[in-house]
Coordinates of C-alpha atoms in Angstrom, one line a residue:
Chain A
M6 CA -0.4 0.1 0.2
Q7 CA 1.2 3.5 -1.3
T8 CA 2.1 5.6 2.3
T9 CA -0.4 8.1 1.2
T10 CA -3.5 5.8 1.0
R11 CA -2.1 4.1 4.1
I12 CA -2.9 7.8 5.3
K13 CA -5.9 8.6 3.9
L14 CA -6.8 5.0 5.1
A15 CA -5.9 6.3 8.8
L16 CA -8.0 9.6 8.6
L17 CA -10.6 7.5 7.4
C18 CA -10.7 5.9 10.8
L19 CA -9.5 8.9 12.2
A20 CA -12.5 10.7 11.1
S21 CA -14.7 7.8 12.8
I22 CA -18.0 8.5 10.5
V23 CA -21.6 7.6 12.1
A24 CA -23.7 5.3 10.0
A25 CA -26.6 7.8 10.2
D26 CA -28.6 7.5 7.7
G27 CA -30.5 4.4 8.2
L28 CA -33.6 4.9 9.9
E29 CA -32.9 2.8 13.8
A30 CA -30.8 5.7 14.7
Y31 CA -34.1 8.0 15.0
I32 CA -36.0 5.1 17.1
R33 CA -36.2 5.5 20.2
L34 CA -36.3 1.7 22.1
P35 CA -37.7 0.5 25.1
K36 CA -34.9 -0.8 27.9
V37 CA -35.2 -4.6 28.5
S38 CA -33.8 -6.1 31.1
I39 CA -33.4 -9.9 31.2
D40 CA -32.7 -12.1 33.9
T41 CA -30.7 -15.4 31.9
S42 CA -31.2 -16.8 36.1
N43 CA -34.8 -17.7 34.8
A44 CA -34.1 -21.3 33.4
E45 CA -37.3 -22.5 32.5
K46 CA -37.7 -19.1 29.8
V47 CA -33.9 -19.7 28.5
S48 CA -34.5 -23.5 27.8
E49 CA -37.7 -22.2 26.2
G50 CA -35.6 -19.8 23.5
A51 CA -33.0 -22.0 23.4
A52 CA -36.2 -24.2 21.6
F53 CA -37.3 -21.5 19.4
F54 CA -33.9 -20.8 18.6
K55 CA -33.6 -24.6 17.4
E56 CA -37.3 -23.9 15.2
R57 CA -36.7 -20.9 14.1
C58 CA -33.4 -19.4 13.7
F59 CA -30.9 -22.1 13.8
T60 CA -31.4 -23.2 10.2
C61 CA -29.0 -20.9 9.4
H62 CA -27.5 -18.9 12.6
S63 CA -24.5 -21.3 14.0
M64 CA -24.0 -21.2 17.6
K65 CA -20.4 -21.9 17.7
Y66 CA -18.9 -21.4 20.9
L67 CA -21.8 -23.0 23.4
R68 CA -20.2 -26.5 22.0
F69 CA -20.8 -27.7 25.3
D70 CA -23.6 -26.0 27.0
D71 CA -26.3 -28.2 28.2
V72 CA -29.2 -25.4 27.8
S73 CA -28.3 -25.3 23.8
L74 CA -27.3 -29.4 23.5
N75 CA -30.7 -30.3 25.0
A76 CA -32.7 -28.3 23.1
G77 CA -31.2 -29.8 20.0
I78 CA -28.4 -26.5 18.8
N79 CA -25.3 -28.8 18.4
P80 CA -22.7 -26.9 16.7
K81 CA -21.8 -30.0 15.4
D82 CA -25.0 -30.1 12.9
A83 CA -24.7 -25.8 12.6
P84 CA -25.1 -25.1 9.2
Q85 CA -22.5 -23.8 7.3
W86 CA -21.6 -21.5 4.4
S87 CA -19.2 -20.1 2.4
K88 CA -18.3 -16.4 2.5
D89 CA -19.9 -16.2 -0.7
S90 CA -23.6 -17.1 0.1
W91 CA -26.1 -15.2 0.3
K92 CA -24.6 -12.5 -2.3
G93 CA -21.4 -12.0 0.6
H94 CA -22.9 -11.7 3.4
P95 CA -23.5 -15.1 4.9
P96 CA -25.5 -15.5 8.4
P97 CA -23.3 -14.3 11.0
D98 CA -23.0 -16.8 14.2
L99 CA -24.7 -15.8 17.5
S100 CA -23.5 -16.4 19.8
L101 CA -21.9 -12.8 21.0
V102 CA -25.0 -11.1 19.3
A103 CA -26.5 -9.6 23.0
I104 CA -23.4 -7.7 23.8
T105 CA -22.5 -7.3 20.1
K106 CA -25.8 -5.3 18.8
G107 CA -27.6 -4.5 22.5
V108 CA -30.6 -6.4 24.2
D109 CA -31.9 -3.1 23.2
W110 CA -31.0 -3.5 19.7
L111 CA -32.5 -6.7 19.6
Y112 CA -36.2 -6.3 20.3
G113 CA -35.8 -3.9 18.0
Y114 CA -35.1 -5.7 15.3
L115 CA -36.8 -9.3 16.1
K116 CA -39.4 -7.4 16.3
G117 CA -38.8 -5.3 13.3
Y118 CA -40.1 -7.0 11.0
Y119 CA -42.7 -4.6 8.3
F120 CA -44.7 -5.3 4.9
E121 CA -44.6 -2.5 2.2
N122 CA -45.1 -3.3 -1.8
G123 CA -45.1 -7.0 -1.2
S124 CA -41.5 -8.0 0.4
Y125 CA -41.3 -7.7 3.8
D126 CA -38.4 -5.3 5.3
N127 CA -37.1 -4.8 8.4
I128 CA -37.0 -0.7 10.7
M129 CA -33.9 -1.5 12.3
W130 CA -32.2 -2.9 9.2
Q131 CA -33.1 -1.8 6.2
N132 CA -32.7 -3.6 3.2
T133 CA -31.9 -6.2 5.3
A134 CA -30.9 -10.0 4.1
M135 CA -32.4 -11.7 6.6
P136 CA -36.2 -13.0 5.6
N137 CA -38.7 -12.0 7.9
P138 CA -38.1 -16.0 10.2
Y139 CA -41.9 -15.8 11.5
P140 CA -43.9 -14.3 8.6
D141 CA -46.8 -17.3 9.8
L142 CA -46.4 -16.8 13.8
Q143 CA -46.3 -13.1 14.0
G144 CA -48.5 -11.9 11.0
K145 CA -48.4 -8.6 9.1
Q146 CA -46.6 -5.3 10.5
K147 CA -46.9 -2.3 9.1
L148 CA -45.1 0.8 8.9
I149 CA -47.5 3.7 10.6
M150 CA -45.1 6.5 10.1
T151 CA -42.9 7.6 6.7
P152 CA -39.0 7.6 6.8
E153 CA -39.5 11.5 7.1
Q154 CA -41.6 11.9 9.6
I155 CA -39.7 9.2 12.1
R156 CA -36.6 11.6 11.1
A157 CA -38.5 14.8 12.7
F158 CA -39.9 13.1 15.5
H159 CA -38.1 10.0 17.2
P160 CA -40.6 8.3 17.9
R161 CA -40.6 5.7 20.2
F162 CA -40.9 1.8 19.4
Y163 CA -44.1 1.4 19.6
Q164 CA -45.2 4.0 17.7
V165 CA -43.5 3.2 14.2
V166 CA -44.4 -0.1 13.3
K167 CA -48.5 -1.4 14.3
L168 CA -49.5 -5.2 13.3
D169 CA -52.0 -4.6 10.4
T170 CA -53.2 -8.7 9.9
S171 CA -52.6 -11.3 12.7
G172 CA -50.7 -14.1 13.0
S173 CA -51.6 -18.3 13.7
I174 CA -50.9 -17.4 17.5
S175 CA -51.2 -13.7 19.4
A176 CA -49.4 -11.0 19.6
H177 CA -49.1 -11.8 23.5
A178 CA -48.2 -15.0 22.6
F179 CA -45.3 -14.3 20.2
N180 CA -43.6 -11.1 22.3
D181 CA -43.7 -14.0 24.9
K182 CA -41.7 -15.3 22.4
I183 CA -39.8 -13.1 21.4
D184 CA -38.7 -12.9 25.0
A185 CA -37.8 -16.2 25.6
L186 CA -35.7 -15.6 22.4
L187 CA -33.8 -12.6 23.4
H188 CA -33.3 -14.8 27.3
Y189 CA -31.3 -17.5 25.4
L190 CA -29.4 -14.5 23.6
V191 CA -28.6 -13.2 26.7
Y192 CA -27.6 -16.0 28.1
A193 CA -25.7 -17.9 25.3
S194 CA -23.9 -14.3 25.2
D195 CA -22.4 -15.3 28.8
P196 CA -23.5 -18.3 30.2
S197 CA -20.9 -17.7 33.6
V198 CA -23.2 -15.4 34.9
E199 CA -25.0 -17.7 36.7
E200 CA -21.5 -18.9 38.6
R201 CA -20.4 -15.2 38.9
H202 CA -24.0 -14.9 40.7
S203 CA -24.0 -18.0 42.4
F204 CA -19.9 -17.2 44.9
G205 CA -19.8 -13.8 44.5
P206 CA -21.4 -12.8 47.8
M207 CA -19.6 -15.3 49.4
V208 CA -16.2 -13.5 47.6
L209 CA -17.5 -9.7 48.3
I210 CA -17.9 -11.0 51.8
F211 CA -15.2 -12.7 51.9
M212 CA -12.7 -9.6 50.6
M213 CA -15.1 -7.3 53.3
T214 CA -14.5 -9.0 57.2
L215 CA -11.0 -8.9 55.8
S216 CA -11.1 -5.7 55.0
L217 CA -12.6 -5.2 58.9
F218 CA -10.6 -6.8 60.4
A219 CA -6.9 -5.4 57.9
F220 CA -9.1 -1.7 59.8
L221 CA -9.2 -2.9 62.9
L222 CA -5.5 -3.9 63.2
Y223 CA -4.7 -0.7 61.8
R224 CA -6.5 1.3 64.0
D225 CA -5.3 -0.6 67.0
F226 CA -1.8 0.2 65.6
Y227 CA -2.2 3.9 65.4
R228 CA -3.2 4.0 68.7
D229 CA 0.1 4.3 69.7
F230 CA 0.5 7.8 68.6
D231 CA -3.3 9.3 69.8
Chain B
M24 CA 16.6 -23.5 63.9
S25 CA 17.8 -20.9 65.8
K26 CA 21.3 -21.8 64.2
L27 CA 20.4 -22.6 61.3
G28 CA 18.5 -18.9 60.5
D29 CA 22.0 -17.8 61.8
W30 CA 23.7 -19.1 59.2
L31 CA 21.9 -18.4 56.2
E32 CA 21.7 -15.3 57.5
Q33 CA 25.4 -15.0 57.4
R34 CA 25.3 -16.2 53.1
L35 CA 21.9 -14.1 52.3
P36 CA 20.1 -11.5 55.1
I37 CA 16.6 -11.5 54.0
A38 CA 16.1 -10.5 57.8
G39 CA 18.3 -8.0 57.9
F40 CA 17.5 -6.2 54.5
L41 CA 13.4 -6.3 55.4
R42 CA 14.1 -4.6 59.5
K43 CA 15.9 -2.2 56.8
N44 CA 13.7 -1.5 54.5
L45 CA 10.6 -2.1 56.5
K46 CA 11.1 -2.1 60.1
E47 CA 14.0 1.0 59.7
Y48 CA 12.4 2.8 57.2
Y49 CA 10.7 5.8 58.3
V50 CA 8.4 8.1 57.0
H51 CA 6.6 11.3 58.3
S52 CA 3.3 10.4 60.0
S53 CA 1.2 12.9 57.4
I54 CA 0.9 10.4 54.9
N55 CA -2.4 9.0 53.7
F56 CA -4.4 6.8 51.9
W57 CA -3.0 8.4 49.0
Y58 CA -0.2 7.3 50.1
A59 CA -1.2 3.0 49.6
M60 CA -1.9 3.5 46.0
G61 CA 1.3 2.0 44.7
A62 CA 0.7 -0.6 47.1
I63 CA -2.7 -1.3 45.4
A64 CA -1.0 -0.5 42.1
F65 CA 2.0 -3.5 42.7
V66 CA -0.9 -6.4 43.9
M67 CA -2.7 -5.6 41.3
L68 CA 0.7 -5.8 38.7
A69 CA 0.7 -9.5 40.7
V70 CA -2.9 -10.4 39.7
Q71 CA -2.5 -9.7 36.1
V72 CA 0.8 -11.7 35.9
I73 CA -1.2 -14.7 38.0
S74 CA -4.3 -14.6 35.7
G75 CA -1.8 -14.1 32.7
I76 CA -0.2 -17.4 33.3
F77 CA -3.3 -18.5 33.0
L78 CA -4.6 -17.3 29.9
L79 CA -1.6 -18.1 28.7
M80 CA -2.0 -22.0 29.4
Y81 CA -5.2 -21.7 26.9
Y82 CA -4.6 -18.8 24.6
V83 CA -3.8 -19.7 20.6
P84 CA -1.8 -17.0 19.1
T85 CA -3.1 -17.3 16.0
T86 CA -4.8 -15.2 13.5
E87 CA -7.5 -18.3 12.6
Q88 CA -7.9 -19.2 16.7
A89 CA -6.4 -16.2 19.8
F90 CA -11.0 -14.9 19.5
S91 CA -12.3 -18.1 19.3
S92 CA -9.9 -19.8 21.7
I93 CA -10.7 -16.9 25.0
Q94 CA -14.2 -17.7 23.8
Y95 CA -13.6 -21.8 24.3
M96 CA -11.5 -20.6 27.2
M97 CA -14.1 -19.1 28.9
R98 CA -17.2 -21.1 29.1
E99 CA -15.4 -24.8 29.4
I100 CA -12.4 -24.2 30.7
P101 CA -13.3 -24.4 34.7
Y102 CA -13.7 -21.5 35.7
G103 CA -12.2 -20.3 32.5
W104 CA -14.2 -16.7 32.7
L105 CA -12.8 -16.1 35.8
I106 CA -9.2 -16.3 34.9
R107 CA -10.3 -13.7 31.5
Y108 CA -11.9 -11.2 33.3
L109 CA -9.8 -10.6 36.6
H110 CA -7.0 -10.4 33.8
V111 CA -9.3 -7.4 31.8
V112 CA -10.8 -5.8 34.9
G113 CA -7.0 -6.2 36.8
A114 CA -5.6 -4.0 33.4
S115 CA -8.5 -1.4 34.6
F116 CA -7.8 -1.3 37.9
F117 CA -3.9 -1.3 38.0
F118 CA -3.7 2.0 35.2
I119 CA -6.8 3.8 37.8
A120 CA -4.6 2.8 41.1
I121 CA -2.0 4.0 38.7
Y122 CA -3.6 8.2 37.8
L123 CA -4.5 8.4 41.5
H124 CA -1.0 7.3 42.2
M125 CA 0.1 9.8 39.8
F126 CA -2.0 12.4 40.9
R127 CA -0.6 12.2 44.7
A128 CA 2.5 12.2 43.0
L129 CA 1.5 16.0 41.1
L130 CA -0.6 16.6 44.5
Y131 CA 2.0 16.9 47.0
G132 CA 4.9 17.4 45.2
S133 CA 6.8 14.3 45.3
Y134 CA 8.4 14.8 41.6
K135 CA 10.6 17.8 43.2
N136 CA 13.8 17.6 45.0
P137 CA 15.1 14.8 45.3
R138 CA 12.8 12.9 43.8
E139 CA 13.2 14.4 40.3
F140 CA 14.6 10.5 39.5
L141 CA 12.2 8.6 41.0
W142 CA 9.3 10.6 38.9
M143 CA 11.4 10.4 36.2
S144 CA 11.3 6.2 36.3
G145 CA 7.8 6.4 37.3
V146 CA 6.6 8.1 34.1
V147 CA 8.9 5.3 32.6
I148 CA 6.2 2.6 34.0
Y149 CA 3.6 4.6 32.6
I150 CA 5.1 4.5 29.4
L151 CA 5.5 0.9 29.5
M152 CA 2.6 0.1 31.0
I153 CA 0.4 2.0 28.0
A154 CA 2.7 -0.2 25.4
I155 CA 1.8 -3.5 27.8
A156 CA -1.9 -2.9 27.6
Y157 CA -2.1 -1.8 23.7
T158 CA 0.0 -5.0 22.8
G159 CA -2.3 -6.9 25.3
Y160 CA -5.6 -4.8 23.6
V161 CA -4.6 -6.3 20.6
L162 CA -4.3 -10.7 21.3
P163 CA -8.2 -11.7 21.6
W164 CA -7.8 -10.0 17.5
G165 CA -11.2 -8.7 17.9
Q166 CA -12.5 -6.1 15.2
M167 CA -11.3 -3.1 17.6
S168 CA -7.2 -4.6 18.5
Y169 CA -7.5 -5.1 14.4
W170 CA -8.4 -1.6 13.6
A171 CA -6.5 0.1 16.2
T172 CA -3.7 -1.8 15.6
R173 CA -3.6 -0.7 11.7
V174 CA -4.0 2.9 13.3
I175 CA -1.4 3.2 15.9
I176 CA 0.9 1.3 13.2
S177 CA -0.2 3.7 10.6
F178 CA 1.2 6.8 13.6
L179 CA 4.7 5.7 12.5
T180 CA 4.2 6.1 8.8
V181 CA 4.2 9.7 9.4
I182 CA 8.1 10.4 10.7
P183 CA 10.3 11.1 7.0
Y184 CA 11.3 8.7 5.2
V185 CA 12.1 5.9 7.6
G186 CA 8.6 5.5 8.5
D187 CA 6.9 2.9 5.9
G188 CA 10.3 0.7 6.2
L189 CA 9.3 1.2 10.1
A190 CA 5.8 1.1 10.4
Q191 CA 7.2 -3.0 7.8
W192 CA 9.6 -4.0 10.2
L193 CA 7.6 -3.4 13.4
Q194 CA 4.3 -5.4 11.7
G195 CA 6.6 -7.9 10.2
D196 CA 4.7 -7.7 7.1
F197 CA 2.9 -5.7 4.0
V198 CA -0.2 -5.4 6.4
V199 CA -1.3 -5.8 9.4
S200 CA -1.5 -10.5 10.3
S201 CA -1.2 -13.5 11.8
V202 CA 3.5 -12.7 11.6
T203 CA 1.9 -8.7 13.7
L204 CA -0.3 -10.8 16.3
S205 CA 3.4 -13.5 17.2
R206 CA 5.1 -11.0 17.7
F207 CA 2.4 -8.3 20.0
F208 CA 2.1 -11.3 21.9
A209 CA 6.0 -11.4 22.5
F210 CA 6.1 -8.0 23.8
H211 CA 3.5 -7.8 26.0
I212 CA 4.6 -11.4 27.7
V213 CA 7.9 -11.7 27.8
A214 CA 9.5 -8.1 26.6
F215 CA 7.7 -5.2 28.0
P216 CA 7.2 -7.1 32.0
L217 CA 10.6 -8.1 32.6
V218 CA 11.1 -4.2 31.3
I219 CA 8.5 -3.3 33.4
F220 CA 10.1 -5.7 36.8
L221 CA 13.2 -4.0 36.5
F222 CA 11.6 -0.8 36.4
I223 CA 9.5 -1.3 39.7
G224 CA 12.3 -2.5 40.7
I225 CA 14.4 0.8 39.8
H226 CA 11.8 2.8 41.2
I227 CA 11.6 1.0 44.2
V228 CA 15.3 1.8 44.9
A229 CA 15.2 5.6 43.8
L230 CA 11.9 6.3 46.5
H231 CA 14.5 4.4 49.7
V232 CA 16.8 5.9 49.1
V233 CA 15.4 10.0 48.7
G234 CA 12.3 8.6 51.2
S235 CA 9.1 9.0 51.5
N236 CA 7.8 12.4 50.6
N237 CA 4.4 13.4 52.2
P238 CA 1.5 15.4 52.5
E239 CA 3.5 18.0 54.3
G240 CA 5.8 18.1 52.2
V241 CA 8.8 18.2 55.8
T242 CA 12.0 16.6 55.1
V243 CA 12.8 13.2 57.3
N244 CA 15.4 11.0 57.2
A245 CA 14.1 7.8 55.7
H246 CA 17.4 5.3 57.3
K247 CA 17.7 7.2 61.1
K248 CA 16.0 6.3 63.3
P249 CA 13.7 10.4 65.5
A250 CA 15.0 12.2 68.4
K251 CA 13.1 10.8 71.0
N252 CA 11.0 13.8 70.9
L253 CA 9.9 13.0 67.0
R254 CA 8.5 9.7 67.9
K255 CA 5.0 10.7 66.7
K256 CA 5.6 12.8 63.9
V257 CA 8.0 10.6 62.3
I258 CA 7.1 6.2 62.1
P259 CA 8.1 3.7 60.2
F260 CA 6.7 2.1 57.6
Y261 CA 6.7 -1.5 59.3
P262 CA 4.1 -2.1 61.6
Y263 CA 2.3 0.9 60.8
V264 CA 1.9 2.1 57.5
I265 CA 1.5 -1.4 56.1
S266 CA -1.2 -1.7 58.2
K267 CA -2.8 0.7 56.2
D268 CA -1.9 -0.1 53.1
L269 CA -3.1 -3.2 54.2
F270 CA -6.8 -2.0 55.1
V271 CA -7.2 0.3 51.6
V272 CA -5.1 -2.7 49.0
F273 CA -8.1 -5.4 51.1
V274 CA -11.1 -2.5 50.5
A275 CA -9.6 -1.7 46.6
L276 CA -9.4 -5.8 46.3
A277 CA -13.4 -6.0 47.2
L278 CA -14.1 -3.3 45.1
F279 CA -12.2 -5.2 42.2
L280 CA -13.6 -8.6 42.3
G281 CA -17.1 -6.9 42.9
V282 CA -16.4 -5.6 39.4
V283 CA -15.5 -8.8 38.5
F284 CA -18.1 -11.3 39.8
Y285 CA -21.1 -8.5 38.7
A286 CA -20.0 -6.0 35.8
P287 CA -16.9 -7.5 33.9
T288 CA -17.7 -5.6 31.0
F289 CA -18.0 -2.3 33.1
Y290 CA -20.6 -1.0 30.2
G291 CA -18.7 -1.9 28.0
F292 CA -15.6 0.5 29.1
F293 CA -13.4 -2.3 30.3
L294 CA -13.9 -4.5 28.0
E295 CA -15.9 -3.4 24.6
H296 CA -18.5 -4.4 23.0
I297 CA -17.8 -4.0 19.3
N298 CA -14.4 -5.7 20.1
Q299 CA -16.5 -9.2 20.8
V300 CA -17.0 -9.7 17.9
P301 CA -14.0 -11.4 15.5
A302 CA -11.5 -9.4 13.3
N303 CA -12.7 -8.7 10.6
P304 CA -9.9 -6.7 7.7
M305 CA -13.5 -6.5 5.3
V306 CA -14.6 -3.7 7.5
T307 CA -13.7 -1.3 9.4
P308 CA -15.3 -0.1 12.1
S309 CA -17.9 3.5 12.1
H310 CA -16.2 4.6 15.3
I311 CA -13.0 3.3 16.5
H312 CA -11.4 4.0 19.5
P313 CA -8.9 3.1 22.2
V314 CA -10.3 1.7 25.7
W315 CA -11.0 4.4 28.0
Y316 CA -7.8 4.4 30.6
L317 CA -5.5 5.8 26.6
S318 CA -8.4 7.5 24.8
P319 CA -7.4 10.9 26.7
F320 CA -3.7 10.7 24.2
Y321 CA -5.8 9.6 21.4
A322 CA -8.4 12.2 22.2
I323 CA -4.9 15.5 21.8
L324 CA -3.7 13.3 18.4
R325 CA -7.6 14.2 16.6
A326 CA -7.8 17.5 18.3
V327 CA -4.8 18.4 16.0
P328 CA -5.5 18.5 12.2
D329 CA -2.4 17.9 10.8
K330 CA -1.4 14.3 11.3
L331 CA 2.6 14.5 11.7
L332 CA 1.8 17.1 14.8
G333 CA -0.8 15.2 15.9
V334 CA 1.1 12.3 16.5
I335 CA 4.2 14.5 17.6
F336 CA 1.8 16.3 20.5
M337 CA 0.4 12.6 20.8
F338 CA 4.1 11.8 22.9
L339 CA 5.3 15.3 23.2
S340 CA 1.9 15.6 25.9
L341 CA 3.7 11.8 27.5
V342 CA 6.8 13.8 26.8
I343 CA 6.2 17.1 29.3
L344 CA 6.1 14.3 32.4
F345 CA 9.4 13.1 32.0
F346 CA 10.5 17.8 32.5
L347 CA 7.6 18.6 35.1
P348 CA 10.7 18.0 38.5
W349 CA 12.1 21.4 36.7
L350 CA 9.0 22.8 35.6
D351 CA 7.6 23.3 39.6
K352 CA 9.9 26.6 40.3
S353 CA 7.9 26.5 43.8
P354 CA 10.2 26.9 46.7
V355 CA 6.9 24.6 48.1
K356 CA 6.3 21.1 47.3
S357 CA 2.7 20.0 48.7
M358 CA -0.5 21.7 47.4
R359 CA -1.1 22.3 50.9
Y360 CA 0.9 25.3 50.9
K361 CA 0.6 26.6 47.6
G362 CA -1.1 29.8 45.5
R363 CA -4.4 30.3 44.3
L364 CA -2.4 29.6 40.6
S365 CA -0.9 26.1 41.1
R366 CA -4.1 24.6 43.1
G367 CA -6.3 26.4 39.9
S368 CA -4.2 25.2 37.9
L369 CA -4.4 21.0 39.0
C370 CA -8.0 20.7 39.3
V371 CA -7.9 22.5 36.0
F372 CA -5.4 20.3 34.5
I373 CA -7.6 17.3 36.6
L374 CA -10.9 18.4 34.2
S375 CA -8.7 18.4 30.8
V376 CA -7.9 14.9 31.2
I377 CA -11.1 13.6 32.3
M378 CA -12.5 16.2 29.6
L379 CA -10.5 15.2 27.0
G380 CA -11.1 10.8 27.8
Y381 CA -14.3 11.6 27.2
Y382 CA -14.1 13.1 24.0
G383 CA -11.2 10.6 22.7
M384 CA -13.9 8.4 22.9
V385 CA -16.9 10.0 21.3
P386 CA -17.6 10.1 17.2
A387 CA -15.2 13.2 15.9
T388 CA -17.3 16.0 15.3
D389 CA -17.1 19.5 15.3
T390 CA -18.2 20.7 18.5
H391 CA -16.6 18.0 19.6
L392 CA -13.0 18.7 18.1
F393 CA -13.8 22.2 19.2
W394 CA -14.2 21.4 23.0
T395 CA -11.2 18.7 22.7
R396 CA -8.8 22.2 21.4
I397 CA -9.7 23.9 24.3
F398 CA -8.5 20.3 26.8
T399 CA -5.9 20.1 25.3
V400 CA -4.5 24.0 25.2
L401 CA -5.6 23.5 29.0
Y402 CA -3.2 20.8 29.3
F403 CA -0.2 21.9 28.0
G404 CA -1.1 25.1 29.4
H405 CA -1.2 23.5 33.3
F406 CA 3.4 22.3 32.4
V407 CA 3.7 25.3 29.5
L408 CA 3.1 28.0 32.4
M409 CA 3.6 26.2 35.9
P410 CA 7.6 27.9 35.7
I411 CA 5.9 31.4 35.8
Y412 CA 2.7 31.0 37.9
T413 CA 4.8 28.6 40.3
R414 CA 7.8 32.0 40.4
I415 CA 4.6 34.8 41.2
E416 CA 2.2 32.7 43.6
T417 CA 2.4 33.6 47.1
C418 CA 2.8 30.4 49.3
K419 CA 2.2 29.9 52.2
Q420 CA 4.5 29.0 54.8
P421 CA 5.4 24.6 55.3
P422 CA 6.3 23.3 59.0
E423 CA 9.5 22.6 59.6
L424 CA 10.0 19.3 61.4
N425 CA 11.3 19.6 65.5

């Protein structure tokens, strides 16, 4: 590479361009909180993942994870894609997606498919290469704001799309499924949470007791100067 | 037992060494909790070394396996996540301790005569820490590891004539590649740690030659047993100061472990979300920025419109620290006795470092750049104007030891 090109490239990086052209930057997402200690939800989500996502997406870092294996998500059976498949955008691995994209964004994306001009698009990722994985369950959503309105008003997520024709399950049941899926994706991104939180309190109590005794020792020594 | 002990002591005087450097090392009784930051840094270094050794057992330094080897370690090795989080959070806590340690030196004038060399050896350790943190940041081979390496190596290319060759020599290839990763691995785990241990040794030896400073700025003979009337003002390091250090270190460790167990990525500050995506040379992240502890320098780099000058100013912002002992012309050491100008300038300086840290992490919009430039000027102003404002201000009379 030429020096000038390299400097230009570096400057390009330094300039830190923000991709602000997408509509998602103007939508206010709900704050989603997920408690992965809810084991039932997590395995429910794993089952839903196996059913709707695992046909295209892998979970390659969860090789020996009981929750995943019980649901039939085994990296050995994961779909293999070449670099050129899907016009050069093969479905990514989702082991860490809850960290890299954030839960709020995932919620918006998973619920963001709307039907317009005979095809589905996603409000959180315009022209996404990923087809709607559950039009039968969710039904058809439609966009109820124009892109101009979205840019102008910074609406909340629920103000942007609306259910037009219902799917095979109720909207409430569909929400539950998405909620379970989010539980599984968050769990998959860091399965250490359970273990961390199980003996975290003991470690902290130990450290605080140690600190207390160290404080008493310190007070005792410094009493020499009172 | 005592015979064997005596025999060994005559040949390897460990007890004598400890007595001379702990029990018969005297400091002023005014030294406070700010003086425990060095001890915290030392403990954090130990945490880094031990957790690093365990990481080394499972990490694979190749572009194909670096990222996944860490993920598998965190998920499949018993307590692998603990080892990894200890190391990641430990790096940030090490820097927190060092920044507080450096602030203490600025606050109480610990860099002033006769401690110039002590201060300079500390600056060398700080620069080595930056080098070790940066090379370590490359190892997980995430998106930010890769792109930050490209940006940082591109700094070298601005050097006239030799820059390009130097960059290629350092990365060992025409582009940042597997070769770059393995040599950064070697730097991170062998070369820099060895040098850092050497300089920490020098730092401690230099400290024990001149003795510890104190908030009152009183001169204390560190190696002479104080006279009877001074026994409450001049105290031995062991057991008094060490008991205080122990307490502060345990509290710091409790905080540290709290973060490790409950917020190991610290909301993306200690372990960035974007770096959890494997490196992809084809996709440039929309926003490249360093970890929090290096971002003030990155902000300074961006503040200067010209690239070569930007790199020069970034290095100057570190190099200027070496000259601090000679820039401060004040007759007194501690901020307790310095005038309003010095105190004000230190406050402005701390504010500018924090704000530069913030602006180094957010995208460089016009408003952000404007403020980055203001704070860059204030950062350098603190040092450049120091010979003037420390001369003209009126100081209070510091106490004498009696």
